Protein backbone atom coordinates (compact mmCIF):
# COMPACT_ATOMS: atom_id res chain seq x y z
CA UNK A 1 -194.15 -2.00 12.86
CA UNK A 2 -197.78 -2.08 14.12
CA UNK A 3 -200.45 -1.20 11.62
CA UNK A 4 -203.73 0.03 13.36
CA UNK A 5 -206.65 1.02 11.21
CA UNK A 6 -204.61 1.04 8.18
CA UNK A 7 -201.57 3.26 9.01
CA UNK A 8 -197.98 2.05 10.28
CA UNK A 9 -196.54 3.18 13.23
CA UNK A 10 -192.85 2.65 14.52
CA UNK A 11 -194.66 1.40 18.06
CA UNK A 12 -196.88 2.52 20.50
CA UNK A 13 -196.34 6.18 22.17
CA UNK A 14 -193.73 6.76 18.67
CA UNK A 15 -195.69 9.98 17.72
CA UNK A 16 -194.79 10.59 13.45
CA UNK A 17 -195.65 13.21 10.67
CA UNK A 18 -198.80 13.11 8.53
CA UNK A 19 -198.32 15.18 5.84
CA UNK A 20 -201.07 14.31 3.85
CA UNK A 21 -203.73 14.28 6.89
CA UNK A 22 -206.43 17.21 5.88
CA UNK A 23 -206.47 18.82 9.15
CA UNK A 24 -203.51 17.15 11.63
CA UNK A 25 -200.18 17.53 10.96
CA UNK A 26 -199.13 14.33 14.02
CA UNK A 27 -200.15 11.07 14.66
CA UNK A 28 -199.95 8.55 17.35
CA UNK A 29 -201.00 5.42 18.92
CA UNK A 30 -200.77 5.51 22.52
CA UNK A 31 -200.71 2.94 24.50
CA UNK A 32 -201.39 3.34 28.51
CA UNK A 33 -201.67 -0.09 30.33
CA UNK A 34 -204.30 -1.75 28.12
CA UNK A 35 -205.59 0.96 26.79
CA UNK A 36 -204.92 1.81 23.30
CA UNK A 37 -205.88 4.91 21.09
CA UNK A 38 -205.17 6.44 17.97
CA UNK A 39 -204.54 10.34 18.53
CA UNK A 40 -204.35 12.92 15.59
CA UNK A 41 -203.07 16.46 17.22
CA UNK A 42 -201.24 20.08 15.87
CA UNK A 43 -202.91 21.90 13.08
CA UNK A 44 -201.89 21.19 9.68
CA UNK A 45 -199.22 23.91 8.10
CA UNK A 46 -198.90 25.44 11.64
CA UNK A 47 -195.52 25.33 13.78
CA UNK A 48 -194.82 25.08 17.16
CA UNK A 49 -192.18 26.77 18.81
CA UNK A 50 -189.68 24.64 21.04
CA UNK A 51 -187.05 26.72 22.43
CA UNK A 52 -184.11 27.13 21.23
CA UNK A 53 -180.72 29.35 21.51
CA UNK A 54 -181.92 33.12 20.71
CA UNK A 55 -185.27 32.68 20.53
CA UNK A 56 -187.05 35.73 20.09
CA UNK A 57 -189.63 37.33 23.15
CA UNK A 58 -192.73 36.78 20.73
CA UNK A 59 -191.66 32.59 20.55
CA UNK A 60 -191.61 32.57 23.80
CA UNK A 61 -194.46 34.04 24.86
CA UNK A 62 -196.60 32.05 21.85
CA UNK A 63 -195.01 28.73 23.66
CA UNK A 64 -196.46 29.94 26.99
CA UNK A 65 -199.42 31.10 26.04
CA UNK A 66 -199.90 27.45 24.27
CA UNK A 67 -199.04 26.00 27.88
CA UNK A 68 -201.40 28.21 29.74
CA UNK A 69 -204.27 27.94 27.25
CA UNK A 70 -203.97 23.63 27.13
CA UNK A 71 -202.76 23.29 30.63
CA UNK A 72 -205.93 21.16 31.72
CA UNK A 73 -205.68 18.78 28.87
CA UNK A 74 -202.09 18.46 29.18
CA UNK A 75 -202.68 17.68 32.95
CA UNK A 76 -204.93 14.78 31.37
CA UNK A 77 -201.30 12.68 30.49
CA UNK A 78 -200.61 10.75 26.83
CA UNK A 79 -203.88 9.12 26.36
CA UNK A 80 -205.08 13.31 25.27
CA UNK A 81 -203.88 14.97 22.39
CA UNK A 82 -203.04 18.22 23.74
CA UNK A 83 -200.06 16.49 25.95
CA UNK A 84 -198.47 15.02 22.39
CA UNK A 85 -198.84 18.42 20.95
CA UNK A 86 -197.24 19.99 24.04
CA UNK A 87 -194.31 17.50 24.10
CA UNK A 88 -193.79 16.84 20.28
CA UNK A 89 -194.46 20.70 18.64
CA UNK A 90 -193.66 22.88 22.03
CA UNK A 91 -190.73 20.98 23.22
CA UNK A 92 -188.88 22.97 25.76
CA UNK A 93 -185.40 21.38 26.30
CA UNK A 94 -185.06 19.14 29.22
CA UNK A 95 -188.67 17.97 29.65
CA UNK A 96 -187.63 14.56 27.61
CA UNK A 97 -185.65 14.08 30.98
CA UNK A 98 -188.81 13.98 32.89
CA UNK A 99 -190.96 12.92 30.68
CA UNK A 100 -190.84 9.07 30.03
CA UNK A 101 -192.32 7.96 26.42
């Protein structure tokens, strides 16, 4: 466990649930090389929409309009909170296999 400004966290790059956050629903400390930040991301109360097996056309299109509308922060890698929100709320199956936490 590794506490950082108060809160626990499995380890680093080990995003986890804050229900009682006002505004975030996620939290994480990343960690890349020596850099190390604390990053609150996804809206409190609000889903994402990972795909899934008979997913409807409106999911889908809400999960790529998510990807289009963040794609320059997700570009920006783990240290920005729009690439946790994209991997951990907007999951689309198969991009754990390329993408190395």
């Amino acid at each position: 466990m590794i506490t950082y400004r108060g809160e626990q966290f499995d380890g680093y790059n080990k995003p986890k649930r804050t229900p009682k956050h006002p505004n975030k629903s996620h939290a994480v400390l990343a960690k890349e090389g020596d850099k190390v930040r604390l990053i609150r991301f996804g809206q409190q109360g609000v889903s994402g929409s990972p795909r899934r097996e008979g997913e409807s056309a409106a999911d889908k299109a809400r999960r790529a309009s998510f990807k289009a509308r963040h794609a320059k922060n997700i570009a920006k890698g783990k240290m920005s909170a729009a690439w946790w929100a994209s991997t951990t709320k907007w999951l689309v199956i198969g991009a754990l296999l390329t993408v190395s936490l």
